[in-house]
Short mmCIF file of C-alpha atoms in Angstrom, two decimals:
data_model
loop_
_atom_site.label_atom_id
_atom_site.label_comp_id
_atom_site.label_asym_id
_atom_site.label_seq_id
_atom_site.Cartn_x
_atom_site.Cartn_y
_atom_site.Cartn_z
CA MET A 1 8.12 -1.76 5.28
CA ALA A 2 7.03 -3.39 2.21
CA ILE A 3 5.52 -6.28 4.57
CA PRO A 4 4.01 -4.66 6.63
CA ALA A 5 2.75 -1.32 4.62
CA ASN A 6 0.83 -4.23 1.89
CA ILE A 7 -0.44 -6.02 5.14
CA ILE A 8 -2.55 -3.03 6.04
CA TYR A 9 -2.89 -1.70 2.77
CA PHE A 10 -4.92 -5.10 1.60
CA THR A 11 -6.56 -5.47 4.81
CA GLY A 12 -8.07 -2.34 4.92
CA TYR A 13 -8.67 -2.76 1.19
CA GLU A 14 -10.88 -5.93 1.69
CA TRP A 15 -12.64 -3.91 4.43
CA LEU A 16 -13.76 -0.90 2.87
CA ARG A 17 -14.75 -2.50 0.14
CA PHE A 18 -16.50 -5.63 1.00
CA ASN A 19 -17.66 -5.21 4.68
CA ARG A 20 -20.74 -3.55 4.38
CA ALA A 21 -22.10 -4.03 7.62
CA GLY A 22 -19.20 -1.74 9.09
CA SER A 23 -17.52 0.27 6.59
CA PRO A 24 -19.13 3.45 5.41
CA ILE A 25 -18.11 3.30 1.83
CA ALA A 26 -19.20 -0.17 0.75
CA ARG A 27 -22.21 0.92 2.24
CA ALA A 28 -22.50 4.73 0.61
CA VAL A 29 -20.70 4.37 -2.61
CA PRO A 30 -21.52 2.87 -5.89
CA ASP A 31 -19.71 -0.28 -6.66
CA ASP A 32 -18.16 1.75 -9.73
CA TYR A 33 -16.10 4.17 -7.23
CA ALA A 34 -16.14 1.76 -4.54
CA PRO A 35 -12.34 0.47 -5.91
CA LEU A 36 -11.09 3.71 -6.57
CA VAL A 37 -12.34 5.13 -3.06
CA ALA A 38 -11.50 2.27 -0.59
CA GLY A 39 -8.06 1.58 -2.53
CA SER A 40 -7.04 5.68 -2.03
CA ALA A 41 -8.75 5.00 1.72
CA ALA A 42 -6.12 2.02 2.66
CA ARG A 43 -3.50 2.93 1.10
CA ILE A 44 -3.48 6.88 3.27
CA LEU A 45 -3.17 3.98 5.99
CA ALA A 46 -0.89 2.70 5.46
CA ALA A 47 1.34 5.61 4.00
CA THR A 48 0.87 7.04 7.16
CA VAL A 49 1.51 4.41 9.49
CA VAL A 50 4.49 3.34 7.61
CA SER A 51 6.21 7.11 7.23
CA PRO A 52 7.82 6.76 10.31
CA ILE A 53 9.59 3.41 9.68
CA GLU A 54 10.58 5.27 5.95
CA LEU A 55 11.98 7.79 7.78
CA PHE A 56 14.34 5.53 9.78
CA ARG A 57 15.55 3.50 7.02
CA THR A 58 16.49 6.42 4.94
CA ARG A 59 18.47 7.93 7.51
CA LEU A 60 20.20 4.71 8.90
CA GLN A 61 20.85 4.37 4.40
CA ALA A 62 22.49 7.75 5.02
CA VAL A 63 24.57 7.44 8.40
CA PRO A 64 28.44 6.86 6.49
CA GLU A 65 29.47 3.78 6.73
CA ARG A 66 32.60 4.45 8.39
CA ALA A 67 31.18 6.26 11.29
CA ALA A 68 32.29 6.75 14.34
CA THR A 69 29.15 5.81 16.34
CA ASN A 70 27.04 2.71 15.74
CA PRO A 71 24.65 3.22 12.57
CA LEU A 72 21.70 2.30 14.91
CA THR A 73 22.64 4.65 17.69
CA SER A 74 23.58 7.35 15.24
CA THR A 75 20.08 7.05 13.40
CA PHE A 76 18.39 6.77 17.35
CA ARG A 77 20.33 10.04 18.20
CA GLY A 78 19.75 11.92 14.61
CA ILE A 79 15.37 11.24 15.22
CA GLN A 80 15.60 11.97 18.87
CA ASP A 81 17.04 15.42 18.45
CA MET A 82 14.44 15.92 15.40
CA VAL A 83 11.97 15.25 17.65
CA ALA A 84 13.41 17.34 19.88
CA ALA A 85 12.96 20.36 18.12
CA HIS A 86 10.50 20.02 15.75
CA GLY A 87 7.89 17.81 17.32
CA TYR A 88 6.39 14.29 16.58
CA ARG A 89 4.79 15.84 13.39
CA SER A 90 8.78 15.07 11.90
CA LEU A 91 8.08 12.15 11.90
CA TRP A 92 5.75 11.95 9.31
CA ARG A 93 7.69 14.83 7.22
CA GLY A 94 7.57 13.69 3.35
CA LEU A 95 4.16 12.71 3.82
CA SER A 96 2.68 14.65 1.41
CA LEU A 97 4.71 14.41 -1.21
CA THR A 98 4.50 10.35 -0.70
CA LEU A 99 0.80 10.24 -1.09
CA TRP A 100 0.61 12.71 -3.83
CA ARG A 101 2.61 9.56 -5.64
CA ASP A 102 1.13 6.37 -4.03
CA THR A 103 -2.30 7.26 -4.04
CA ARG A 104 -2.79 8.30 -7.61
CA THR A 105 -0.73 5.21 -8.20
CA GLN A 106 -2.84 2.81 -6.39
CA VAL A 107 -6.21 4.32 -7.66
CA PHE A 108 -5.13 3.73 -10.95
CA ARG A 109 -3.97 -0.09 -10.08
CA ASP A 110 -7.06 -0.83 -7.80
CA THR A 111 -9.92 0.57 -11.01
CA THR A 112 -8.17 -1.51 -13.23
CA THR A 113 -6.89 -4.54 -11.46
CA SER A 114 -9.91 -7.12 -12.82
CA THR A 115 -8.94 -6.29 -16.76
CA SER A 116 -5.34 -7.46 -16.79
CA THR A 117 -3.13 -7.54 -14.18
CA THR A 118 0.40 -6.98 -15.79
CA THR A 119 -1.03 -4.25 -17.53
CA THR A 120 -2.33 -2.18 -14.95
CA ALA A 121 1.08 -2.70 -12.68
CA SER A 122 3.14 -1.36 -16.33
CA ALA A 123 1.25 1.51 -17.16
CA THR A 124 1.12 2.75 -12.62
CA ALA A 125 5.10 2.07 -13.26
CA SER A 126 5.30 4.09 -15.96
CA ALA A 127 2.97 6.44 -14.25
CA ALA A 128 4.61 6.62 -10.71
CA ALA A 129 8.07 8.00 -12.48
CA PRO A 130 9.56 10.24 -11.54
CA GLU A 131 10.06 10.61 -7.88
CA GLU A 132 11.20 13.76 -6.23
CA ARG A 133 11.34 15.56 -3.13
CA ASN A 134 10.65 19.36 -3.58
CA MET A 135 7.57 18.39 -6.71
CA ALA A 136 7.24 21.50 -7.79
CA ARG A 137 10.18 22.83 -8.49
CA LEU A 138 12.11 19.71 -9.40
CA LEU A 139 10.24 19.35 -12.16
CA TRP A 140 10.04 22.64 -13.34
CA HIS A 141 13.70 22.89 -13.40
CA ILE A 142 14.31 19.03 -15.12
CA PHE A 143 11.24 20.65 -17.83
CA ARG A 144 13.21 23.79 -17.95
CA THR A 145 16.69 22.24 -18.31
CA GLU A 146 15.90 18.42 -20.14
CA GLY A 147 12.59 19.15 -21.75
CA LEU A 148 9.38 16.98 -21.66
CA PRO A 149 11.77 13.85 -21.53
CA GLY A 150 13.16 14.73 -19.17
CA LEU A 151 10.29 13.93 -16.70
CA PHE A 152 9.82 10.52 -18.14
CA ARG A 153 14.26 9.40 -17.60
CA GLY A 154 14.17 5.72 -15.99
CA GLY A 155 10.77 5.53 -16.84
CA VAL A 156 11.44 2.00 -18.87
CA PRO A 157 13.72 0.34 -16.13
CA ARG A 158 11.49 1.19 -13.05
CA THR A 159 8.63 -0.49 -15.11
CA LEU A 160 11.19 -3.24 -15.68
CA ARG A 161 11.07 -3.21 -12.55
CA VAL A 162 7.87 -2.84 -10.94
CA ALA A 163 6.05 -4.70 -13.00
CA PRO A 164 6.70 -8.07 -12.86
CA ALA A 165 6.71 -7.38 -8.43
CA CYS A 166 3.26 -5.52 -9.21
CA ALA A 167 1.78 -8.34 -10.54
CA ILE A 168 3.29 -10.99 -8.82
CA MET A 169 2.06 -9.52 -5.50
CA ILE A 170 -1.92 -8.89 -6.29
CA SER A 171 -1.52 -12.13 -8.95
CA SER A 172 -0.56 -14.08 -5.51
CA TYR A 173 -2.95 -11.82 -3.24
CA GLU A 174 -6.26 -13.23 -5.08
CA VAL A 175 -4.98 -16.96 -5.30
CA GLY A 176 -4.33 -17.40 -2.11
CA LYS A 177 -8.10 -14.87 -0.77
CA ARG A 178 -9.34 -17.71 -3.49
CA VAL A 179 -7.57 -20.61 -1.77
CA PHE A 180 -8.24 -19.84 1.73
CA ARG A 181 -12.13 -18.35 0.63
CA GLY A 182 -12.75 -22.10 -0.38
CA VAL A 183 -11.03 -23.63 2.85
CA ASN A 184 -13.24 -21.32 4.71
CA GLU A 185 -16.20 -22.26 2.68
CA ARG A 186 -14.95 -26.47 3.17
CA ALA A 187 -14.69 -25.95 6.86
CA LEU A 188 -18.48 -24.36 7.23
CA ALA A 189 -19.86 -26.35 5.09
CA GLU A 190 -18.51 -29.54 7.08
CA ARG A 191 -19.31 -27.81 10.28
CA ARG A 192 -22.94 -27.60 9.42
CA GLY A 193 -24.03 -31.28 8.50
CA LEU A 194 -22.51 -31.78 11.41
CA VAL A 195 -24.97 -29.78 13.28
CA GLN A 196 -27.41 -30.81 11.11
CA GLY A 197 -26.99 -34.46 11.43
CA GLY A 198 -26.26 -34.48 15.05
CA GLY A 199 -29.79 -32.55 15.16
CA GLY A 200 -31.45 -35.81 13.32
CA GLY A 201 -30.01 -37.93 15.04
CA ALA A 202 -31.89 -36.54 18.08
CA THR A 203 -35.34 -35.88 16.23
CA ALA A 204 -34.64 -40.08 15.13
CA VAL A 205 -34.16 -41.00 19.13
CA GLY A 206 -37.19 -38.49 20.05
CA GLY A 207 -39.42 -40.05 17.72
CA HIS A 208 -38.31 -44.06 18.90
CA GLU A 209 -39.18 -43.25 22.42
#
């Protein structure tokens, strides 16, 4: 699930951020705010596309190990029953909470990536905790019973897990982009050299005649 989500996100971000010929964000939004807007739009698109897959994964994980039927079959039937009862919009149930968590996290990451990848990943991981299902009621319950520190319980383990993962992901993406950009530029330069060389040869032949 992470692979299609990251492919959609990074491809969408690059297009929205830098394609001035087709992207309204690249044309209309100032450069200082373009990473924020492009990152938000790309993350919304990625989360919307992947949301049904995430729902399927969650339901599959909830199937008991000793279920009478095959877990995949049971999950498919459960989703079919859900769609029949509540419509296709139920496939995106919980999307609003996912966007509330991921979009603000991605905005913070995109607007500060150029400063420090590892520092951004650490701050992002802390900003994303805690994860909740029913945000308003759960946060209020935790605050009443455990106080303000309870809202950040689990933040340290999450930071230790997410920070290196984000650092590796973003660094690998930037390095790969530079490598392939260099390859494309060299190929384009060689192609131009061949075209110019062919044109020069044709001119020389014409002059000899």
